Coordinates of C-alpha atoms (C1' of nucleotides) in Angstrom, one line a residue:
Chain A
X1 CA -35.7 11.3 36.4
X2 CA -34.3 8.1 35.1
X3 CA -32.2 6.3 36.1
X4 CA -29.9 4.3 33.4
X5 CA -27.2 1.8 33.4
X6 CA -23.7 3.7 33.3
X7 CA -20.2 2.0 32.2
X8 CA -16.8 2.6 31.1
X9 CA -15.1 0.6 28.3
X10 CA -11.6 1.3 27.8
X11 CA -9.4 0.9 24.4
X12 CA -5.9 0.1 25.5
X13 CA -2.8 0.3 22.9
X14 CA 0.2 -0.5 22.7
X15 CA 2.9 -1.1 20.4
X16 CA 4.0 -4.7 19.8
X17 CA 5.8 -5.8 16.3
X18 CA 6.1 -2.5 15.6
X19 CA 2.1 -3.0 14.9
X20 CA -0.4 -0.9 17.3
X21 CA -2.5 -3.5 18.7
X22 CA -5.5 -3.4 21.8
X23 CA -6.5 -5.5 24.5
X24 CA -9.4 -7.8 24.5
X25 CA -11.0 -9.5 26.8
X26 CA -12.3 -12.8 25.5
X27 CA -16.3 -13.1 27.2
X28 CA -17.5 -15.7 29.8
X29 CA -20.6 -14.7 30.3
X30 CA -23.5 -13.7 28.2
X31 CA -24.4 -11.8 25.8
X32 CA -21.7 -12.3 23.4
X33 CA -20.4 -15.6 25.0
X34 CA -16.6 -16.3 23.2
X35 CA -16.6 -13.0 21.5
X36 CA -13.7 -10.5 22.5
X37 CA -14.8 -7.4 24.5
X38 CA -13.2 -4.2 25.6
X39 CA -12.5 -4.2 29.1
X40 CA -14.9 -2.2 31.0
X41 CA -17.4 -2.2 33.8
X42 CA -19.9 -0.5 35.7
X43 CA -19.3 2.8 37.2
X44 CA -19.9 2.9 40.8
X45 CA -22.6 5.7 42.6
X46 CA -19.7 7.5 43.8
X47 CA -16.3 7.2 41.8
X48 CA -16.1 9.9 39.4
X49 CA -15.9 8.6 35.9
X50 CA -12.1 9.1 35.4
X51 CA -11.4 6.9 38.5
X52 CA -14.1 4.3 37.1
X53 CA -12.0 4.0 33.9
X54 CA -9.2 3.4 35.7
X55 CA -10.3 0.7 38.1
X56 CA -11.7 -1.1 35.4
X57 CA -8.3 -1.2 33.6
X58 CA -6.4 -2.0 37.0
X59 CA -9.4 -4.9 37.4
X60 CA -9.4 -6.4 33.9
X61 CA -5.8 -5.6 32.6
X62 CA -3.5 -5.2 35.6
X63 CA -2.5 -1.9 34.0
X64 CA -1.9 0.5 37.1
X65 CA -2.8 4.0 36.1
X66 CA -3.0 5.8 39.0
X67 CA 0.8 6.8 38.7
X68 CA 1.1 9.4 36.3
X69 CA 2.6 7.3 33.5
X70 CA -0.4 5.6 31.4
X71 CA -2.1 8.5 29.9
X72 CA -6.0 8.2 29.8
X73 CA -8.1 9.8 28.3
X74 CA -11.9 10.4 27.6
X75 CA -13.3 9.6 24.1
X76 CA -16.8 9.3 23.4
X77 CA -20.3 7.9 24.6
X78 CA -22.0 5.7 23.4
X79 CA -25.6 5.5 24.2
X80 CA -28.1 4.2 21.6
X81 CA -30.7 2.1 22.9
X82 CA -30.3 -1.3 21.8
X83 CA -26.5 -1.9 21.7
X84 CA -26.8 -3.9 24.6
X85 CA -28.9 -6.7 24.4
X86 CA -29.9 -7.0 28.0
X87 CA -31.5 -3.2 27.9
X88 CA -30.5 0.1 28.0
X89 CA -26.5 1.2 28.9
X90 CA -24.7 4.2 28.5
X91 CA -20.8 3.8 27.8
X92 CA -18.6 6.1 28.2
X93 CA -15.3 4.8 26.4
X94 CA -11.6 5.6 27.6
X95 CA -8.4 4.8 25.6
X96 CA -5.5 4.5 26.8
X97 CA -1.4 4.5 26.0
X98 CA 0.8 1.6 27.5
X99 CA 4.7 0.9 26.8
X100 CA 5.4 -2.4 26.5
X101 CA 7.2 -2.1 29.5
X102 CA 4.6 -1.3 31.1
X103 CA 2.3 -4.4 29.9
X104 CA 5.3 -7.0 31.5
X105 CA 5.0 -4.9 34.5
X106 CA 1.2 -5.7 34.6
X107 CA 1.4 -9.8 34.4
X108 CA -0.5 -11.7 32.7
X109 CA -2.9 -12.4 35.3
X110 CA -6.0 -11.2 33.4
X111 CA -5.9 -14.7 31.5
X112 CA -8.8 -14.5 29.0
X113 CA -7.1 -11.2 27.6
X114 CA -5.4 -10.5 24.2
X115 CA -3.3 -8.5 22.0
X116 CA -4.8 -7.6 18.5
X117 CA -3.2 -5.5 16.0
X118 CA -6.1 -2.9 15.2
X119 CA -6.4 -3.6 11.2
X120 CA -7.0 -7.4 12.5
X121 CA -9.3 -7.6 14.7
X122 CA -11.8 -10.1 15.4
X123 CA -15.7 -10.2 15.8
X124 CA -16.3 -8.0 18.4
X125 CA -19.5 -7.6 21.1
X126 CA -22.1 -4.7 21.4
X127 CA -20.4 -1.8 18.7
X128 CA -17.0 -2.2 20.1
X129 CA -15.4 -2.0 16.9
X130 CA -16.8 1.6 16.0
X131 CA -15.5 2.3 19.8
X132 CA -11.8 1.0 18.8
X133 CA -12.2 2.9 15.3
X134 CA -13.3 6.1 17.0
X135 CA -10.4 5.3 19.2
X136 CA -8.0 5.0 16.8
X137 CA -9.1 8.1 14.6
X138 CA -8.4 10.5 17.5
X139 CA -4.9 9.0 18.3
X140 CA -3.9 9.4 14.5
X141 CA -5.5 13.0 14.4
X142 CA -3.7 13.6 17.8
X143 CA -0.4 12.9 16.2
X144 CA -0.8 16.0 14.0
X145 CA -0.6 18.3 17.1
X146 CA 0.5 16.3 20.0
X147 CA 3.1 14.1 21.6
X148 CA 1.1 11.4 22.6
X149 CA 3.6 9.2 21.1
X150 CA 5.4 9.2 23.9
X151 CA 2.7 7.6 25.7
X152 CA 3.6 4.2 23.9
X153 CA 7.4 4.4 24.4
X154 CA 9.6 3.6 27.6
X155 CA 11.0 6.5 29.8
X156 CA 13.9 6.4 27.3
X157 CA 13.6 5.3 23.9
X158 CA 15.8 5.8 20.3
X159 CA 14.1 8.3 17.3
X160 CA 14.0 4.9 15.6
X161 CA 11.5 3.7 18.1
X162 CA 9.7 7.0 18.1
X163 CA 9.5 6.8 14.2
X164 CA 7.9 3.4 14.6
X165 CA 5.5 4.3 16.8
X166 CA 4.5 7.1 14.4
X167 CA 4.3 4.9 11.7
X168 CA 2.0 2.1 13.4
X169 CA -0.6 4.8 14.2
X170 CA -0.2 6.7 10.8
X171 CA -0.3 3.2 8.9
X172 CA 2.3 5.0 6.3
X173 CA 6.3 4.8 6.1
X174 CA 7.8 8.4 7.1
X175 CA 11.2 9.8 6.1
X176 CA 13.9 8.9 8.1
X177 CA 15.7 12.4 8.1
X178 CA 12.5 14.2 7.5
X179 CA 11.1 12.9 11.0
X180 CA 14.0 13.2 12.8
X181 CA 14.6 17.0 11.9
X182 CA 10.8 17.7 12.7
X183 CA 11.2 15.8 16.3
X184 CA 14.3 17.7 17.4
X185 CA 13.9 20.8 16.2
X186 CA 10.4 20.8 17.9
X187 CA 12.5 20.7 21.4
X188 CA 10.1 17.9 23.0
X189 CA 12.4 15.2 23.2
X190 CA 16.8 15.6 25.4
X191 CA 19.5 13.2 24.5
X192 CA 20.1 11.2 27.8
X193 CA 23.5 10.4 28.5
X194 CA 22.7 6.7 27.6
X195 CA 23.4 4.5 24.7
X196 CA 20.9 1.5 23.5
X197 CA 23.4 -1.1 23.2
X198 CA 21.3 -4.0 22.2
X199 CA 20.6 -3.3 18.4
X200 CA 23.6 -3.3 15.7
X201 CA 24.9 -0.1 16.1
X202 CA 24.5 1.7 19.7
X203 CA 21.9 4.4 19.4
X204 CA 21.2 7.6 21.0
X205 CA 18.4 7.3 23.5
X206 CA 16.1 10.3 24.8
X207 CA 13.5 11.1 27.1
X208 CA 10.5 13.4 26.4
X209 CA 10.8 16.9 28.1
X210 CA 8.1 18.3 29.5
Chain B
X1 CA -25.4 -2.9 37.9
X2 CA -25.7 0.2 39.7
X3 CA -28.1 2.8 37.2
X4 CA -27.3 6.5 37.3
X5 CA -28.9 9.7 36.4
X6 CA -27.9 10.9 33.3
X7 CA -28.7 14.2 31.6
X8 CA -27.6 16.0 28.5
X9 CA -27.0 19.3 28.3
X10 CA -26.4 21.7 24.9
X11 CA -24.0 24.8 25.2
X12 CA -26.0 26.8 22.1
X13 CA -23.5 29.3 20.2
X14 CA -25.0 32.1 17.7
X15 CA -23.6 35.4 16.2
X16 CA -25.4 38.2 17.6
X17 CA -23.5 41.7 17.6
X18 CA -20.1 40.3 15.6
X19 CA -19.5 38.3 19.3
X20 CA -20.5 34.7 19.7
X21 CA -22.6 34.4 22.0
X22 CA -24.7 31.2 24.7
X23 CA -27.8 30.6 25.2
X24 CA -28.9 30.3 28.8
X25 CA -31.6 29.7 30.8
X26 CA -33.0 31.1 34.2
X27 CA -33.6 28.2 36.8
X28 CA -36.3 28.5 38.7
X29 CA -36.3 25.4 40.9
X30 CA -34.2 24.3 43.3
X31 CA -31.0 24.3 43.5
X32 CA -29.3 27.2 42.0
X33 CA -32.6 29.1 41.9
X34 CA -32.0 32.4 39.8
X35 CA -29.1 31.1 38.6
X36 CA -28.7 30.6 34.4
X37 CA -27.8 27.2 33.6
X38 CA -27.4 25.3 30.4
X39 CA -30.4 23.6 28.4
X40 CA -31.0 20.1 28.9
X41 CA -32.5 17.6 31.3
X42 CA -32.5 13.7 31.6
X43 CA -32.4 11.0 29.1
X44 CA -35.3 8.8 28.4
X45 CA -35.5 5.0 28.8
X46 CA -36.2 4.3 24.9
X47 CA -34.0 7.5 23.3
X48 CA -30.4 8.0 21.9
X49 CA -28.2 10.5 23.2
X50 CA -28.1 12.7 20.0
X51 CA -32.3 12.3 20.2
X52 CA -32.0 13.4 23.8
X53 CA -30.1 16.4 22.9
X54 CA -32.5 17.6 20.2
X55 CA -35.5 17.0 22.2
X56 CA -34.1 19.0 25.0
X57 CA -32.8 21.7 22.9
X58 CA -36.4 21.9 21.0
X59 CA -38.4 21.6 24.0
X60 CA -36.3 24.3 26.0
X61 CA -35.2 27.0 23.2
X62 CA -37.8 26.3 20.1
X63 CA -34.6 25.2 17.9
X64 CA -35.4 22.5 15.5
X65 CA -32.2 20.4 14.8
X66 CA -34.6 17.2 13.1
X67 CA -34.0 18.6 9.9
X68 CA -30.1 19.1 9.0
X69 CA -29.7 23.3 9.4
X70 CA -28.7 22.8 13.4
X71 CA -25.4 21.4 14.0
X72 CA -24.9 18.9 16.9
X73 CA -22.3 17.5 18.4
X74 CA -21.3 15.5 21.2
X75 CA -18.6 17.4 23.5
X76 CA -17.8 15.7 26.4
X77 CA -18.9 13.4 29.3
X78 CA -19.0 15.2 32.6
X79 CA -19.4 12.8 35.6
X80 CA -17.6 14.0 39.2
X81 CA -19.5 12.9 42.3
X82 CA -20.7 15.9 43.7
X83 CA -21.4 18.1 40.5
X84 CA -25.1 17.9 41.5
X85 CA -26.5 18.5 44.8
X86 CA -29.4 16.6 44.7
X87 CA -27.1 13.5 44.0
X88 CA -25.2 11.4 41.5
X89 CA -25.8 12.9 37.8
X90 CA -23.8 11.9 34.8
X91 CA -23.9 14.7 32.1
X92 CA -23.2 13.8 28.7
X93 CA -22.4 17.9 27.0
X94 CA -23.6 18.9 23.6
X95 CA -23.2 21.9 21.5
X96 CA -25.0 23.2 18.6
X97 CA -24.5 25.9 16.3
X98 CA -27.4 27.7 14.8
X99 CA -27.6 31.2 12.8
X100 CA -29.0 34.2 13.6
X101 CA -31.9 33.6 11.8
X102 CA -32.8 30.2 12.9
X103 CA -33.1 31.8 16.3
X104 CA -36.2 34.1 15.1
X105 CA -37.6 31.3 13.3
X106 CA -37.4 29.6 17.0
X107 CA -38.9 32.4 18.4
X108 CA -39.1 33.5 22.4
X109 CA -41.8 30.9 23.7
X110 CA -38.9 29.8 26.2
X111 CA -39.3 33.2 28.1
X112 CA -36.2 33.0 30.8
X113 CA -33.6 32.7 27.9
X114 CA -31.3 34.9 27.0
X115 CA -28.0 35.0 25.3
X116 CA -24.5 36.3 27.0
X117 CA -21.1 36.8 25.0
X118 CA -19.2 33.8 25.6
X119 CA -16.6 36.5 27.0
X120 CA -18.9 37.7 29.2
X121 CA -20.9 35.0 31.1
X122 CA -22.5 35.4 34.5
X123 CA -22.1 32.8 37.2
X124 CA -23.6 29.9 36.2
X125 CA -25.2 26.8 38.0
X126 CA -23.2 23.4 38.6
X127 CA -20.1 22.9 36.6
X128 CA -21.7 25.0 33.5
X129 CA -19.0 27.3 33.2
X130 CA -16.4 25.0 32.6
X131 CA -18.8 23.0 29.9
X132 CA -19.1 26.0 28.0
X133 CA -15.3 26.3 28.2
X134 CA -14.8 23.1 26.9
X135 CA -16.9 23.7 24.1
X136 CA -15.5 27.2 23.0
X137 CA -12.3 25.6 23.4
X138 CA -13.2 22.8 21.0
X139 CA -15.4 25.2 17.9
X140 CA -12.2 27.1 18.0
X141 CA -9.8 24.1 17.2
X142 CA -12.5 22.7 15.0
X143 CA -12.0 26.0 12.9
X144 CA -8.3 25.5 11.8
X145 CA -9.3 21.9 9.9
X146 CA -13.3 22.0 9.3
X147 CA -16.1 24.4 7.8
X148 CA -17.7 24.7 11.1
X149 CA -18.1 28.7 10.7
X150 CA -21.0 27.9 8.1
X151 CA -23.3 27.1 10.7
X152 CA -23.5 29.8 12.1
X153 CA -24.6 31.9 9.1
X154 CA -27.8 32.0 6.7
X155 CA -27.7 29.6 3.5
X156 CA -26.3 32.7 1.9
X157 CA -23.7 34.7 3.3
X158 CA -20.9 37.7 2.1
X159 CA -17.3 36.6 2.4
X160 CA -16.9 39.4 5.5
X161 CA -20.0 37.9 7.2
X162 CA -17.9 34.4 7.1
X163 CA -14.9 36.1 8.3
X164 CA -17.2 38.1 10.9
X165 CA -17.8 34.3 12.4
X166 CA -14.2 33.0 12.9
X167 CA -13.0 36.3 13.9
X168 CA -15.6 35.6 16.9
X169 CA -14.9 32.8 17.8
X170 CA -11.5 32.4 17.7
X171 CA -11.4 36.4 19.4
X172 CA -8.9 37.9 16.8
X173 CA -8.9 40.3 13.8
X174 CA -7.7 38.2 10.6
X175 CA -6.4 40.2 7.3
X176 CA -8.9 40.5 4.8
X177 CA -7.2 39.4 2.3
X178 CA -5.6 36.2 3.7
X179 CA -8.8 35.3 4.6
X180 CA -10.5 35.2 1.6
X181 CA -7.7 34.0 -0.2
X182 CA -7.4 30.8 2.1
X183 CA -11.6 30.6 2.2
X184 CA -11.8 30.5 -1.8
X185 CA -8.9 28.3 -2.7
X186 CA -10.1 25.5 -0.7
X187 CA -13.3 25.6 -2.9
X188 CA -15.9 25.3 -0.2
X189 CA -17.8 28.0 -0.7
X190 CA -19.5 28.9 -4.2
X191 CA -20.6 32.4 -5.5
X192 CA -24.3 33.0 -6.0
X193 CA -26.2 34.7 -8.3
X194 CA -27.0 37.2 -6.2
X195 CA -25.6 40.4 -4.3
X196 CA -26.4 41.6 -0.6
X197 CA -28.1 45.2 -1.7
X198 CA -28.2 45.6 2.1
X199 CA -24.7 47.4 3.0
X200 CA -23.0 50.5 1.4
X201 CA -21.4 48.4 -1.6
X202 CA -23.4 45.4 -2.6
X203 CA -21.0 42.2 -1.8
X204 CA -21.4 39.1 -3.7
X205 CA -23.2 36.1 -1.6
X206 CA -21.8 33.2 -1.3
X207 CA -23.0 29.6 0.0
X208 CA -21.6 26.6 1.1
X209 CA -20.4 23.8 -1.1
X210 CA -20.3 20.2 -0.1
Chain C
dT1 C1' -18.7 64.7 -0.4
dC2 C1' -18.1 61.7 3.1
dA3 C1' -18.4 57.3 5.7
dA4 C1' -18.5 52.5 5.4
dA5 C1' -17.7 48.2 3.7
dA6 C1' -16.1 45.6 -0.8
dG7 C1' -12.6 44.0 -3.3
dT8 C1' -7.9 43.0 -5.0
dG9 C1' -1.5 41.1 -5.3
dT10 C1' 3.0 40.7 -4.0
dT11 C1' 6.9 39.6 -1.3
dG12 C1' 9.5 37.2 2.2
dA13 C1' 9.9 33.6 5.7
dA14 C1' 9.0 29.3 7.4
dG15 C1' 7.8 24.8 7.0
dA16 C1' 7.2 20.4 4.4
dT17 C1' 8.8 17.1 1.1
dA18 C1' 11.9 14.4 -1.8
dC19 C1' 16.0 12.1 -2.0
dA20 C1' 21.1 8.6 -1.1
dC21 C1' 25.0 7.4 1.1
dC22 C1' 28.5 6.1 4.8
dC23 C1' 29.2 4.0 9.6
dA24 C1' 29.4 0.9 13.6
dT25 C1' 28.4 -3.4 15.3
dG26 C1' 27.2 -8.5 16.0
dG27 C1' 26.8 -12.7 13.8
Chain D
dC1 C1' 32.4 -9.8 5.3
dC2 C1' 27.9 -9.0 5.3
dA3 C1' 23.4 -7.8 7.1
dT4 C1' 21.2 -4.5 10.0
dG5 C1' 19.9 -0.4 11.7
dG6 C1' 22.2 4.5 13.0
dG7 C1' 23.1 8.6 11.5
dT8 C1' 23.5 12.9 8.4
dG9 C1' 22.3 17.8 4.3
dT10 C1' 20.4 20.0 0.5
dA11 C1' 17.3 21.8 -3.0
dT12 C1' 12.6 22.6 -4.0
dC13 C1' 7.9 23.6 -3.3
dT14 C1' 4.1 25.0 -0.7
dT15 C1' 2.1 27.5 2.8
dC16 C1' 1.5 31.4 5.8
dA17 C1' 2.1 36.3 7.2
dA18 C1' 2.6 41.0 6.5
dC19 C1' 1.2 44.9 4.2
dA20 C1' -2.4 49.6 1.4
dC21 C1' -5.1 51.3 -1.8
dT22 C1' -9.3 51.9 -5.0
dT23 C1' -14.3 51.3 -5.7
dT24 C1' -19.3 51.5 -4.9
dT25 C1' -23.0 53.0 -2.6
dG26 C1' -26.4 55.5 0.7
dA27 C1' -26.9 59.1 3.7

DNA sequence: TCAAAAGTGTTGAAGATACACCCATGG
DNA sequence: CCATGGGTGTATCTTCAACACTTTTGA
């Protein structure tokens, strides 16, 4: 019957540079004073842990997730004894999928914060950089069978984009025609009516279909 | 800085009668008296997670998992206000897989267990049936990209035993042949020496290969 | 001699991989 | 006019799925 300190830490990504990077949040306070941190928090006696892992994200990153369009999900805890210095604290860690729309949207209000590519990262507190490896494993696994890609992408977005996302989290080159063939004929993404007209050459752009 | 109860609790999985089956246990205190519920009780001040789960699962069902033959792993965090009656509990879900014949090595000391066909459960206490869901959910994935199946077998074990296993858990009849054929060219199993006398036609035993 | 489980190959379909050139646009 | 990214098809290989009969043994 014992009672034990409970938080959430949160591994946000995005795709900036055509590089998948996370949010850290450099630390004021000790332990770990001037290291970068995942944001995270305490989880209060009656928020659920879901709704903890958001607030903390709203809190620390100004990412609103609440609306349905940041997808968050569950990852691991962590919970040996002695990975935080001031005692004993269970973390449950989150990750989560932002578009870089989504980021401006946020602001840039949660000053001490910054974007890291995740084969550069700096020292990090507590084990925070086996969290952001676990992290990152399940994303690229998730690939294999999923569509979180999306997840990192604007409401409407080019193959070209797609395939870079793809690539940032595989960490590999893929076939232009080969990825292109496997996309469509899976029937998750429509053609909008809508050209990208920024680039060279306008390109298709698509939305994911549910 | 607000500290929480937090419990783990092990969804157990064995072969008996070609079905996979759950270990569960008859509560006798309050609340869901009578009820079966899933090993496991609260995490101590100076313990890890994985140490809580093995202590739990030894103290409650006489299954050793300190040595390597018991496979353990984390599942999922479950933490809604409200899952517990008596107040705010954080569970973090294991499951194990152990063989037939680790179970008689255990032996029945823990007298109020008993096992149910995953297919067949009664109603359990708290949120136990959807834990157990999760976790069938997640050996069954496991089964199309690891060698999970081994655990639940002997050291030594005839290619239709193995096949016995993930027709259990994943609840479908697989051809014999494409079965084996997919099991030996992926090299990770190795004949014995030896032959089952047991059955009608005495099958070559295999074990696992690392 | 019968019932039960062991063991064994081939074919066709589908999916994955390798690979190179032309086009539209903005600077 | 050139640099940049958009867009397109084919041949091959690998992987998966469907399918049936013979053998050994104990009862």
């Amino acid at each position: 019957m014992n009672k034990l300190l409970v938080t959430v830490d949160i591994v946000l990504f995005t795709l900036l540079e055509r590089r998948l990077q996370v949010l850290l949040i450099k630390r004021l306070a000790p332990p770990f004073v001037g290291s970068y941190a995942l944001p995270g928090g305490f989880v209060l006696e009656d928020e659920s842990l879901d709704a903890a892992a958001q607030r903390e994200l709203h809190e620390e990153t100004g990412v609103d997730a609440s609306n349905g369009d940041v997808y968050l999900e569950q990852l691991y805890t962590f919970g040996e004894p002695g990975r935080d210095p001031r005692g004993r604290v269970v973390t449950v860690a989150y990750y989560a999928l932002v578009s870089n729309s989504q980021i401006l949207k946020a602001g840039t209000d949660a000053s001490d914060a910054s974007w890291f590519a995740v084969d550069e990262l700096p020292q990090l507190a507590f084990d925070h950089t086996q969290i952001i490896e676990y992290a990152h494993r399940r994303i690229r696994n998730k690939l294999d069978y999923t569509s979180v890609g999306f997840e990192l992408l604007p409401e409407k977005f080019t193959l070209t984009e797609l395939q870079v996302v793809h690539e940032a989290i595989l960490g590999e080159k893929l076939d232009k025609r080969n990825f292109r063939r496997k996309i469509l004929q899976q029937g998750i993404v429509e053609a909008t009516k809508e050209l990208q007209k920024a680039g060279r050459k306008p390109a298709q752009l698509y939305r994911f279909s549910s």
